[in-house]
Amino acid sequence: MKGSPGTISKSLYFDSLLLPDGWARNVRLMIRDGLIVAIERNSEAVCGDESHAIGLPGMPNLHSHAFQRGMAGLAERRGPDHDSFWTWRAIMYRFVDRMTPDDVRAIAALAYVEMLEGGFTRVGEFHYLHHDRGGTHFDDPAEMSGAIVAAVADAGIGLTLLPVLYSHSGFGAEPPHEGQARFILSVDQFVRLLEGADRHAAALPDAVVGIAPHSLRAVAPDQLSALTDLAARRPIHIHIAEQAKEVEDCIRWSGRRPVEWLLEHVDVNERWCLVHATHMTDSEATAFGRSGAIAGLCPITEANLGDGLFPADPFLAAGGRYGIGSDSNVLIDCSEEIRLLEYGQRLMRRGRNMLARDAGKSTGATIYAAALAGGGAALGVEPGIAVGLPADIVSLDADHPAFVHRHGDALTDSFIFAAGQRAIDCVWRYGEKLVERGRHRAHGRVARDYHAVLEKLIA
Ligand code: NGQ
Ligand code: ZN
């Protein structure tokens, strides 16, 4: 696919294209070696241009555990006692128990194909399944990271790999459970994992490798400070305050709530992404919002697991930034993450247009722009459609009835609230058209491979 240096390898033309300053009409994009090299506005299509009606920048998915895609729908049957996040987690641990690196590769490849079909062009893979069955270490400590990288290379999505340190089962450095044996590392072992992750990720054109202390439950304070030192300029992601029990345990351990503890003990800044942050007081939400860190919101998973609703109002009032993630991958759909994020706030506060903060602003366009900026920042890349950036673009089917007589931000609103994923036509990632008519070109092969692995795992 690569053109010789200096030649334009591809040119796309859009009647309407969402650029960093808003929707623009009649735009030509020139692409070379995966990157956008020129943008012409108010232009006419030229012979050789591939023409489309509506285009948006691809969305970063800032939080995924790809292997969990394989158990999607298998934890929806009522158990003997009160079903909760914790009973779901026990099912998840049993599911992960038998997976080989090749199983992980096949399941992740399908998840990434589905992400591209759903409008996501980069994934933040929060990766903690490091060891072989029973916790036996592989010769290559980053063997499983290699499986993730292979799945990414197959699907063609962008990768920010977030190798995870998971050491304990609870606050106060409680020893890990048996079900966690495949995750457990010391800080020294984590250093070697990180080197291996860097080595594997170097095979991809624009991968980023960050650092992820799993949670305040799984990482002790001295380990957390070792990791923040190690991170240098890398993105740092952590799960925080997802469950009420987690907040209670944290208070019992430290006298502080999780977000409060983190902000007091660590320099939480623009390089940080706090995933979930569901349970915050107004003052925690305000302090977090002011810190410049990103809130990693995963509305579908947070609803599925019964986590609770993010306190968006005080957070946004303090200037808080956020992005969206598909987390457990129980359903992979960018438009639905955005829709559910807004709908959760409407249901909680009994109003409409909650996340568009100013009068006259479009809800869909506001969330799309915020999640694009926040997701990019969390994943260590500049997002959007601009010269010098990868051509990561989603086109919509202009024949969908939801788009009749829609222009500008009404296109975004109609995509998010009235059409959804079915309106996605093509997706380009690093300049290559991977999805057409909503289907990834490798979908059939990747799905067959997935099918074989699931038959083996679930049998
Ligand atoms: C995870 N999931 O890392 O996959 C967790 C469960 C844990 C969510 N937090 C494992 N949604 O928390 O220990
Ligand atoms: Zn997670």
Short mmCIF file of C-alpha atoms and ligand atoms in Angstrom, two decimals:
data_model
loop_
_atom_site.label_atom_id
_atom_site.label_comp_id
_atom_site.label_asym_id
_atom_site.label_seq_id
_atom_site.Cartn_x
_atom_site.Cartn_y
_atom_site.Cartn_z
CA MET A 1 0.00 0.00 0.00
CA LYS A 2 2.92 2.36 0.50
CA GLY A 3 3.54 4.95 -2.19
CA SER A 4 7.04 6.05 -3.07
CA PRO A 5 8.25 9.00 -1.03
CA GLY A 6 6.64 12.23 -2.17
CA THR A 7 3.66 10.63 -3.89
CA ILE A 8 0.13 10.82 -2.55
CA SER A 9 -1.02 7.25 -2.12
CA LYS A 10 -4.69 8.06 -1.65
CA SER A 11 -7.11 10.94 -1.73
CA LEU A 12 -10.52 10.98 -0.09
CA TYR A 13 -13.30 13.47 -0.64
CA PHE A 14 -16.10 14.18 1.88
CA ASP A 15 -19.21 16.32 1.40
CA SER A 16 -19.13 16.84 5.20
CA LEU A 17 -16.16 16.11 7.41
CA LEU A 18 -15.73 16.68 11.15
CA LEU A 19 -12.46 18.64 11.55
CA PRO A 20 -11.01 19.96 14.84
CA ASP A 21 -12.85 23.28 14.42
CA GLY A 22 -16.17 21.63 13.53
CA TRP A 23 -18.00 20.27 10.51
CA ALA A 24 -16.56 21.42 7.18
CA ARG A 25 -18.06 21.06 3.69
CA ASN A 26 -16.40 19.70 0.54
CA VAL A 27 -13.10 18.54 1.96
CA ARG A 28 -10.27 16.67 0.20
CA LEU A 29 -7.81 14.65 2.27
CA MET A 30 -4.47 13.58 0.91
CA ILE A 31 -2.92 10.54 2.58
CA ARG A 32 0.61 9.20 2.32
CA ASP A 33 2.09 6.26 4.24
CA GLY A 34 -0.91 6.19 6.54
CA LEU A 35 -0.69 9.88 7.45
CA ILE A 36 -2.77 12.86 6.40
CA VAL A 37 -0.43 15.11 4.42
CA ALA A 38 -2.87 17.78 3.18
CA ILE A 39 -6.42 18.96 3.79
CA GLU A 40 -8.23 21.16 1.24
CA ARG A 41 -11.50 22.75 2.30
CA ASN A 42 -14.17 24.11 -0.04
CA SER A 43 -12.70 22.02 -2.77
CA GLU A 44 -14.15 19.93 -5.57
CA ALA A 45 -13.59 16.23 -5.96
CA VAL A 46 -10.80 15.45 -8.40
CA CYS A 47 -10.63 12.45 -10.68
CA GLY A 48 -9.17 9.61 -8.62
CA ASP A 49 -10.61 10.83 -5.31
CA GLU A 50 -12.69 8.29 -3.43
CA SER A 51 -15.89 10.15 -2.53
CA HIS A 52 -17.96 9.83 0.62
CA ALA A 53 -20.76 11.88 2.10
CA ILE A 54 -20.09 12.10 5.85
CA GLY A 55 -16.83 11.53 7.74
CA LEU A 56 -15.76 11.74 11.38
CA PRO A 57 -12.47 11.10 13.15
CA GLY A 58 -12.12 7.56 14.53
CA MET A 59 -12.71 7.38 18.28
CA PRO A 60 -10.09 6.16 20.78
CA ASN A 61 -11.31 3.36 23.04
CA LEU A 62 -9.33 4.15 26.16
CA HIS A 63 -10.04 1.01 28.22
CA SER A 64 -10.36 -2.60 27.11
CA HIS A 65 -9.79 -6.08 28.50
CA ALA A 66 -10.01 -7.81 25.13
CA PHE A 67 -10.10 -11.41 26.40
CA GLN A 68 -13.35 -10.69 28.27
CA ARG A 69 -15.12 -10.48 24.89
CA GLY A 70 -15.17 -14.29 24.93
CA MET A 71 -17.48 -14.42 27.98
CA ALA A 72 -19.85 -11.68 26.82
CA GLY A 73 -23.40 -12.76 27.69
CA LEU A 74 -22.30 -15.69 29.84
CA ALA A 75 -22.70 -13.95 33.20
CA GLU A 76 -26.31 -12.84 32.79
CA ARG A 77 -27.96 -15.74 34.59
CA ARG A 78 -29.13 -15.14 38.16
CA GLY A 79 -27.08 -16.87 40.84
CA PRO A 80 -28.09 -18.17 44.29
CA ASP A 81 -27.33 -14.95 46.17
CA HIS A 82 -27.21 -11.28 45.31
CA ASP A 83 -25.42 -11.00 41.94
CA SER A 84 -22.86 -8.23 41.83
CA PHE A 85 -19.62 -7.05 40.30
CA TRP A 86 -17.88 -9.53 42.62
CA THR A 87 -19.90 -12.57 41.47
CA TRP A 88 -19.29 -11.47 37.85
CA ARG A 89 -15.58 -11.29 38.62
CA ALA A 90 -15.56 -14.86 39.94
CA ILE A 91 -17.11 -16.03 36.65
CA MET A 92 -14.55 -14.00 34.71
CA TYR A 93 -11.66 -15.54 36.67
CA ARG A 94 -12.93 -19.03 35.86
CA PHE A 95 -13.20 -18.13 32.19
CA VAL A 96 -9.65 -16.79 31.98
CA ASP A 97 -8.22 -19.81 33.73
CA ARG A 98 -7.81 -21.97 30.64
CA MET A 99 -6.71 -19.49 27.99
CA THR A 100 -3.48 -19.96 26.04
CA PRO A 101 -1.68 -17.06 24.35
CA ASP A 102 -3.14 -18.22 21.04
CA ASP A 103 -6.66 -18.20 22.53
CA VAL A 104 -6.09 -14.65 23.75
CA ARG A 105 -4.81 -13.66 20.32
CA ALA A 106 -7.91 -15.05 18.58
CA ILE A 107 -10.41 -13.53 21.02
CA ALA A 108 -8.63 -10.16 21.01
CA ALA A 109 -8.50 -10.14 17.21
CA LEU A 110 -12.27 -10.47 17.06
CA ALA A 111 -12.75 -7.79 19.71
CA TYR A 112 -10.50 -5.42 17.72
CA VAL A 113 -12.29 -6.18 14.44
CA GLU A 114 -15.57 -5.36 16.21
CA MET A 115 -14.09 -2.17 17.65
CA LEU A 116 -13.15 -0.98 14.17
CA GLU A 117 -16.64 -1.87 12.92
CA GLY A 118 -18.02 0.09 15.88
CA GLY A 119 -16.07 3.28 15.10
CA PHE A 120 -13.04 2.85 17.37
CA THR A 121 -9.65 3.25 15.64
CA ARG A 122 -7.30 2.90 18.65
CA VAL A 123 -7.55 0.76 21.75
CA GLY A 124 -6.03 1.18 25.19
CA GLU A 125 -5.51 -2.44 26.16
CA PHE A 126 -5.29 -2.66 29.95
CA HIS A 127 -3.46 -5.92 29.96
CA TYR A 128 -3.02 -8.02 33.09
CA LEU A 129 -3.20 -11.65 31.97
CA HIS A 130 0.56 -12.27 31.96
CA HIS A 131 1.24 -15.88 32.93
CA ASP A 132 0.47 -19.40 31.81
CA ARG A 133 -2.10 -21.63 33.53
CA GLY A 134 -1.66 -21.89 37.26
CA GLY A 135 0.62 -18.86 37.26
CA THR A 136 3.61 -20.53 35.56
CA HIS A 137 5.78 -17.87 33.99
CA PHE A 138 6.48 -17.95 30.25
CA ASP A 139 10.10 -17.75 29.05
CA ASP A 140 9.23 -14.39 27.54
CA PRO A 141 7.60 -12.40 30.36
CA ALA A 142 5.75 -10.44 27.66
CA GLU A 143 4.48 -13.53 25.80
CA MET A 144 0.84 -12.52 26.38
CA SER A 145 1.60 -8.92 25.37
CA GLY A 146 2.94 -10.42 22.16
CA ALA A 147 -0.43 -12.14 21.64
CA ILE A 148 -2.18 -8.77 22.04
CA VAL A 149 0.21 -7.15 19.55
CA ALA A 150 -0.38 -9.98 17.06
CA ALA A 151 -4.17 -9.50 17.37
CA VAL A 152 -3.75 -5.75 16.85
CA ALA A 153 -1.58 -6.32 13.78
CA ASP A 154 -4.20 -8.69 12.38
CA ALA A 155 -7.16 -6.36 12.94
CA GLY A 156 -5.26 -3.18 12.07
CA ILE A 157 -6.46 -1.07 15.02
CA GLY A 158 -4.07 1.39 16.72
CA LEU A 159 -2.66 0.24 20.04
CA THR A 160 -1.79 1.85 23.32
CA LEU A 161 -0.66 -1.11 25.36
CA LEU A 162 -1.02 -0.70 29.10
CA PRO A 163 0.91 -3.46 30.87
CA VAL A 164 -0.60 -3.91 34.30
CA LEU A 165 0.96 -4.42 37.71
CA TYR A 166 -1.35 -6.61 39.81
CA SER A 167 0.15 -7.84 43.10
CA HIS A 168 -2.48 -8.07 45.82
CA SER A 169 -6.09 -9.05 46.38
CA GLY A 170 -7.04 -6.15 48.62
CA PHE A 171 -6.00 -2.95 50.39
CA GLY A 172 -3.07 -3.35 52.78
CA ALA A 173 -1.19 -5.73 50.45
CA GLU A 174 -3.45 -8.72 51.01
CA PRO A 175 -2.02 -11.83 49.35
CA PRO A 176 -3.53 -12.69 45.96
CA HIS A 177 -6.32 -15.25 45.48
CA GLU A 178 -5.73 -18.42 43.53
CA GLY A 179 -7.89 -17.06 40.70
CA GLN A 180 -5.45 -14.17 40.30
CA ALA A 181 -2.31 -16.30 39.88
CA ARG A 182 -1.98 -15.51 36.17
CA PHE A 183 -1.84 -11.76 36.83
CA ILE A 184 0.65 -11.47 39.68
CA LEU A 185 3.96 -9.61 39.34
CA SER A 186 6.47 -7.84 41.57
CA VAL A 187 7.78 -4.44 40.54
CA ASP A 188 11.03 -6.02 39.30
CA GLN A 189 9.11 -8.48 37.18
CA PHE A 190 6.98 -5.62 35.91
CA VAL A 191 10.14 -3.82 34.71
CA ARG A 192 11.00 -6.83 32.56
CA LEU A 193 7.42 -7.08 31.32
CA LEU A 194 7.57 -3.44 30.27
CA GLU A 195 10.80 -4.00 28.32
CA GLY A 196 9.19 -6.94 26.57
CA ALA A 197 6.01 -4.98 25.85
CA ASP A 198 8.11 -2.19 24.28
CA ARG A 199 9.89 -4.78 22.15
CA HIS A 200 6.66 -6.39 20.90
CA ALA A 201 4.92 -3.05 20.31
CA ALA A 202 7.82 -1.79 18.17
CA ALA A 203 6.49 -4.06 15.38
CA LEU A 204 3.47 -1.76 14.97
CA PRO A 205 3.57 1.57 13.10
CA ASP A 206 2.36 3.89 15.87
CA ALA A 207 1.94 1.95 19.09
CA VAL A 208 2.33 3.62 22.49
CA VAL A 209 3.20 1.71 25.66
CA GLY A 210 1.94 3.11 28.95
CA ILE A 211 1.88 1.85 32.52
CA ALA A 212 -1.04 0.58 34.57
CA PRO A 213 -1.08 -0.02 38.31
CA HIS A 214 -4.30 -2.09 38.34
CA SER A 215 -6.05 -0.43 41.30
CA LEU A 216 -5.39 0.71 44.85
CA ARG A 217 -6.63 -2.75 45.84
CA ALA A 218 -4.02 -4.58 43.77
CA VAL A 219 -0.99 -2.29 44.12
CA ALA A 220 0.56 -1.09 47.40
CA PRO A 221 1.64 2.56 47.89
CA ASP A 222 5.40 1.86 47.52
CA GLN A 223 4.71 -0.03 44.28
CA LEU A 224 2.57 2.82 43.02
CA SER A 225 5.36 5.31 43.53
CA ALA A 226 7.87 2.95 41.88
CA LEU A 227 5.58 2.78 38.84
CA THR A 228 5.02 6.51 38.61
CA ASP A 229 8.81 6.97 38.62
CA LEU A 230 9.17 4.32 35.95
CA ALA A 231 6.48 5.91 33.79
CA ALA A 232 8.51 9.03 32.90
CA ARG A 233 6.37 10.51 30.11
CA ARG A 234 4.19 7.45 29.49
CA PRO A 235 0.43 7.46 30.08
CA ILE A 236 -0.58 6.01 33.46
CA HIS A 237 -3.94 4.28 33.89
CA ILE A 238 -5.54 2.97 37.07
CA HIS A 239 -8.98 1.57 38.01
CA ILE A 240 -10.50 3.67 40.78
CA ALA A 241 -13.67 3.79 42.90
CA GLU A 242 -15.76 1.55 40.66
CA GLN A 243 -17.63 -0.22 43.45
CA ALA A 244 -19.03 1.00 46.77
CA LYS A 245 -17.28 -1.89 48.55
CA GLU A 246 -13.99 -0.65 47.18
CA VAL A 247 -14.65 2.76 48.73
CA GLU A 248 -15.54 1.20 52.10
CA ASP A 249 -12.44 -1.03 52.07
CA CYS A 250 -10.25 1.93 51.18
CA ILE A 251 -11.66 4.01 54.03
CA ARG A 252 -11.13 1.13 56.45
CA TRP A 253 -7.52 0.84 55.27
CA SER A 254 -6.52 4.49 55.03
CA GLY A 255 -9.30 6.68 56.37
CA ARG A 256 -9.62 8.11 52.86
CA ARG A 257 -11.82 7.42 49.85
CA PRO A 258 -9.96 6.06 46.77
CA VAL A 259 -9.95 9.22 44.63
CA GLU A 260 -9.21 11.32 47.72
CA TRP A 261 -6.31 9.01 48.67
CA LEU A 262 -4.85 9.07 45.16
CA LEU A 263 -5.01 12.85 44.84
CA GLU A 264 -3.38 13.26 48.26
CA HIS A 265 -0.54 10.80 47.73
CA VAL A 266 0.34 11.00 44.04
CA ASP A 267 0.94 13.81 41.58
CA VAL A 268 -2.12 13.08 39.44
CA ASN A 269 -1.72 15.15 36.27
CA GLU A 270 -2.50 15.20 32.52
CA ARG A 271 -0.70 11.90 31.98
CA TRP A 272 -3.13 10.03 34.23
CA CYS A 273 -6.35 8.24 33.33
CA LEU A 274 -8.61 7.27 36.23
CA VAL A 275 -10.87 4.51 34.98
CA HIS A 276 -14.47 4.51 36.28
CA ALA A 277 -14.15 6.97 39.22
CA THR A 278 -17.83 6.22 39.75
CA HIS A 279 -18.01 6.84 43.48
CA MET A 280 -16.83 10.34 44.31
CA THR A 281 -18.04 13.08 46.59
CA ASP A 282 -18.51 16.49 44.98
CA SER A 283 -15.21 17.66 46.40
CA GLU A 284 -13.36 14.62 45.02
CA ALA A 285 -14.97 15.16 41.61
CA THR A 286 -13.97 18.83 41.68
CA ALA A 287 -10.37 18.11 42.68
CA PHE A 288 -10.08 15.37 40.05
CA GLY A 289 -11.58 17.67 37.40
CA ARG A 290 -8.99 20.34 38.23
CA SER A 291 -6.06 17.89 38.11
CA GLY A 292 -6.06 17.65 34.31
CA ALA A 293 -6.26 13.85 34.49
CA ILE A 294 -8.73 12.03 32.24
CA ALA A 295 -11.77 10.15 33.52
CA GLY A 296 -12.02 6.82 31.68
CA LEU A 297 -15.77 6.22 31.45
CA CYS A 298 -17.10 2.84 30.29
CA PRO A 299 -20.88 3.32 30.38
CA ILE A 300 -21.95 -0.03 28.90
CA THR A 301 -19.75 -2.06 31.26
CA GLU A 302 -20.52 0.18 34.24
CA ALA A 303 -24.23 -0.43 33.60
CA ASN A 304 -23.72 -4.14 32.97
CA LEU A 305 -21.76 -4.60 36.21
CA GLY A 306 -24.10 -2.42 38.27
CA ASP A 307 -21.32 0.01 39.21
CA GLY A 308 -23.28 3.24 39.44
CA LEU A 309 -23.31 6.57 37.60
CA PHE A 310 -20.41 8.96 37.19
CA PRO A 311 -20.92 12.35 38.92
CA ALA A 312 -20.46 14.31 35.72
CA ASP A 313 -21.81 17.62 36.91
CA PRO A 314 -19.22 18.65 39.54
CA PHE A 315 -16.45 17.03 37.47
CA LEU A 316 -17.27 18.99 34.31
CA ALA A 317 -17.89 22.19 36.24
CA ALA A 318 -14.26 21.91 37.40
CA GLY A 319 -13.06 21.52 33.80
CA GLY A 320 -12.75 17.74 33.92
CA ARG A 321 -11.73 15.81 30.80
CA TYR A 322 -13.02 12.37 29.86
CA GLY A 323 -12.88 9.64 27.25
CA ILE A 324 -14.82 6.43 26.67
CA GLY A 325 -13.84 2.79 26.92
CA SER A 326 -15.43 -0.57 26.21
CA ASP A 327 -13.84 -2.28 29.27
CA SER A 328 -15.40 -5.78 29.53
CA ASN A 329 -16.42 -5.66 25.85
CA VAL A 330 -19.80 -7.16 26.70
CA LEU A 331 -20.99 -5.03 23.77
CA ILE A 332 -18.67 -3.11 21.46
CA ASP A 333 -20.26 0.04 20.05
CA CYS A 334 -18.84 3.56 20.24
CA SER A 335 -22.15 5.31 19.57
CA GLU A 336 -23.86 3.34 22.32
CA GLU A 337 -21.15 4.20 24.86
CA ILE A 338 -21.75 7.89 24.14
CA ARG A 339 -25.53 7.54 24.14
CA LEU A 340 -25.56 5.63 27.40
CA LEU A 341 -23.18 8.10 29.03
CA GLU A 342 -25.68 10.88 28.33
CA TYR A 343 -28.76 8.78 29.13
CA GLY A 344 -27.36 7.75 32.52
CA GLN A 345 -27.04 11.42 33.46
CA ARG A 346 -30.57 12.18 32.15
CA LEU A 347 -32.06 9.34 34.18
CA MET A 348 -30.14 10.26 37.30
CA ARG A 349 -30.90 13.97 37.19
CA ARG A 350 -34.25 13.86 35.36
CA GLY A 351 -33.37 16.35 32.69
CA ARG A 352 -32.20 16.48 29.09
CA ASN A 353 -29.00 17.51 27.32
CA MET A 354 -26.84 17.10 30.40
CA LEU A 355 -23.30 16.83 29.03
CA ALA A 356 -23.60 19.73 26.58
CA ARG A 357 -22.92 22.34 29.21
CA ASP A 358 -23.77 25.55 27.33
CA ALA A 359 -27.02 26.72 25.75
CA GLY A 360 -27.11 26.09 22.03
CA LYS A 361 -24.53 23.27 22.16
CA SER A 362 -25.24 19.89 20.61
CA THR A 363 -25.04 16.96 23.02
CA GLY A 364 -23.71 14.47 20.47
CA ALA A 365 -21.09 16.86 19.12
CA THR A 366 -19.99 17.93 22.61
CA ILE A 367 -19.47 14.37 23.83
CA TYR A 368 -17.87 13.24 20.56
CA ALA A 369 -15.33 16.08 20.70
CA ALA A 370 -14.65 15.61 24.42
CA ALA A 371 -14.20 11.85 24.16
CA LEU A 372 -11.95 12.28 21.13
CA ALA A 373 -9.70 14.77 22.91
CA GLY A 374 -9.76 12.97 26.26
CA GLY A 375 -9.31 9.53 24.71
CA GLY A 376 -6.36 10.71 22.63
CA ALA A 377 -4.71 12.35 25.63
CA ALA A 378 -5.21 9.22 27.74
CA LEU A 379 -3.72 7.03 25.02
CA GLY A 380 -0.73 9.29 24.38
CA VAL A 381 -1.70 10.38 20.86
CA GLU A 382 -3.13 13.43 19.17
CA PRO A 383 -6.58 12.53 17.90
CA GLY A 384 -8.68 14.01 15.11
CA ILE A 385 -8.33 14.74 11.43
CA ALA A 386 -5.33 17.01 10.91
CA VAL A 387 -2.16 17.17 8.83
CA GLY A 388 0.57 14.94 10.23
CA LEU A 389 -1.81 12.60 12.04
CA PRO A 390 -2.75 9.06 11.00
CA ALA A 391 -5.76 8.86 8.69
CA ASP A 392 -8.14 7.24 11.21
CA ILE A 393 -11.59 8.03 9.83
CA VAL A 394 -15.17 6.75 10.02
CA SER A 395 -17.70 7.37 7.26
CA LEU A 396 -21.46 7.23 7.70
CA ASP A 397 -24.06 5.96 5.30
CA ALA A 398 -25.74 9.12 4.01
CA ASP A 399 -28.72 7.05 2.81
CA HIS A 400 -29.67 6.19 6.39
CA PRO A 401 -32.99 7.95 7.05
CA ALA A 402 -31.58 9.45 10.25
CA PHE A 403 -29.44 11.80 8.14
CA VAL A 404 -32.11 13.28 5.90
CA HIS A 405 -31.72 17.09 5.92
CA ARG A 406 -29.14 16.95 8.68
CA HIS A 407 -26.10 19.20 8.52
CA GLY A 408 -23.25 20.06 10.86
CA ASP A 409 -23.71 19.02 14.50
CA ALA A 410 -27.15 17.59 13.68
CA LEU A 411 -25.23 14.85 11.84
CA THR A 412 -23.41 13.91 15.05
CA ASP A 413 -26.59 14.04 17.12
CA SER A 414 -28.46 11.92 14.60
CA PHE A 415 -25.62 9.41 14.42
CA ILE A 416 -25.45 9.04 18.21
CA PHE A 417 -29.12 9.27 19.19
CA ALA A 418 -31.07 8.18 16.13
CA ALA A 419 -28.96 5.81 14.04
CA GLY A 420 -26.08 4.24 15.98
CA GLN A 421 -23.57 1.73 14.73
CA ARG A 422 -25.76 0.56 11.82
CA ALA A 423 -25.03 3.90 10.12
CA ILE A 424 -21.28 3.22 9.94
CA ASP A 425 -20.12 2.54 6.40
CA CYS A 426 -16.30 2.65 6.08
CA VAL A 427 -13.47 2.86 8.60
CA TRP A 428 -9.93 3.79 7.65
CA ARG A 429 -7.13 3.16 10.05
CA TYR A 430 -3.61 4.43 9.28
CA GLY A 431 -4.88 5.26 5.81
CA GLU A 432 -6.19 1.79 5.00
CA LYS A 433 -9.86 1.10 4.46
CA LEU A 434 -10.42 -1.83 6.81
CA VAL A 435 -14.21 -1.63 7.13
CA GLU A 436 -16.65 -1.25 4.25
CA ARG A 437 -20.46 -1.35 4.55
CA GLY A 438 -19.94 -1.84 8.26
CA ARG A 439 -17.90 -5.01 7.91
CA HIS A 440 -14.19 -5.50 8.49
CA ARG A 441 -12.46 -7.12 5.52
CA ALA A 442 -11.02 -9.88 7.77
CA HIS A 443 -14.25 -10.40 9.72
CA GLY A 444 -15.01 -13.86 8.30
CA ARG A 445 -11.57 -15.32 8.92
CA VAL A 446 -11.17 -13.78 12.37
CA ALA A 447 -14.65 -14.91 13.42
CA ARG A 448 -13.95 -18.50 12.31
CA ASP A 449 -10.77 -18.55 14.34
CA TYR A 450 -12.65 -17.14 17.33
CA HIS A 451 -15.37 -19.75 16.94
CA ALA A 452 -12.84 -22.60 17.12
CA VAL A 453 -11.21 -21.15 20.25
CA LEU A 454 -14.56 -20.63 22.02
CA GLU A 455 -15.67 -24.17 21.26
CA LYS A 456 -12.53 -25.41 22.96
CA LEU A 457 -12.73 -23.04 25.95
CA ILE A 458 -16.40 -23.47 26.73
CA ALA A 459 -16.62 -27.20 26.01
C1 NGQ B 1 -10.62 -6.14 35.49
N1 NGQ B 1 -12.83 -5.28 35.83
O1 NGQ B 1 -9.47 -5.75 35.68
O2 NGQ B 1 -10.96 -6.81 34.52
C2 NGQ B 1 -11.67 -5.76 36.51
C3 NGQ B 1 -11.98 -6.94 37.37
C4 NGQ B 1 -10.51 -6.81 39.35
C5 NGQ B 1 -13.43 -4.16 36.16
N2 NGQ B 1 -12.89 -3.47 37.12
C6 NGQ B 1 -10.78 -7.51 38.08
N3 NGQ B 1 -14.52 -3.76 35.56
O3 NGQ B 1 -11.07 -5.77 39.61
O4 NGQ B 1 -9.70 -7.31 40.12
ZN ZN B 2 -11.13 -2.40 33.53
#
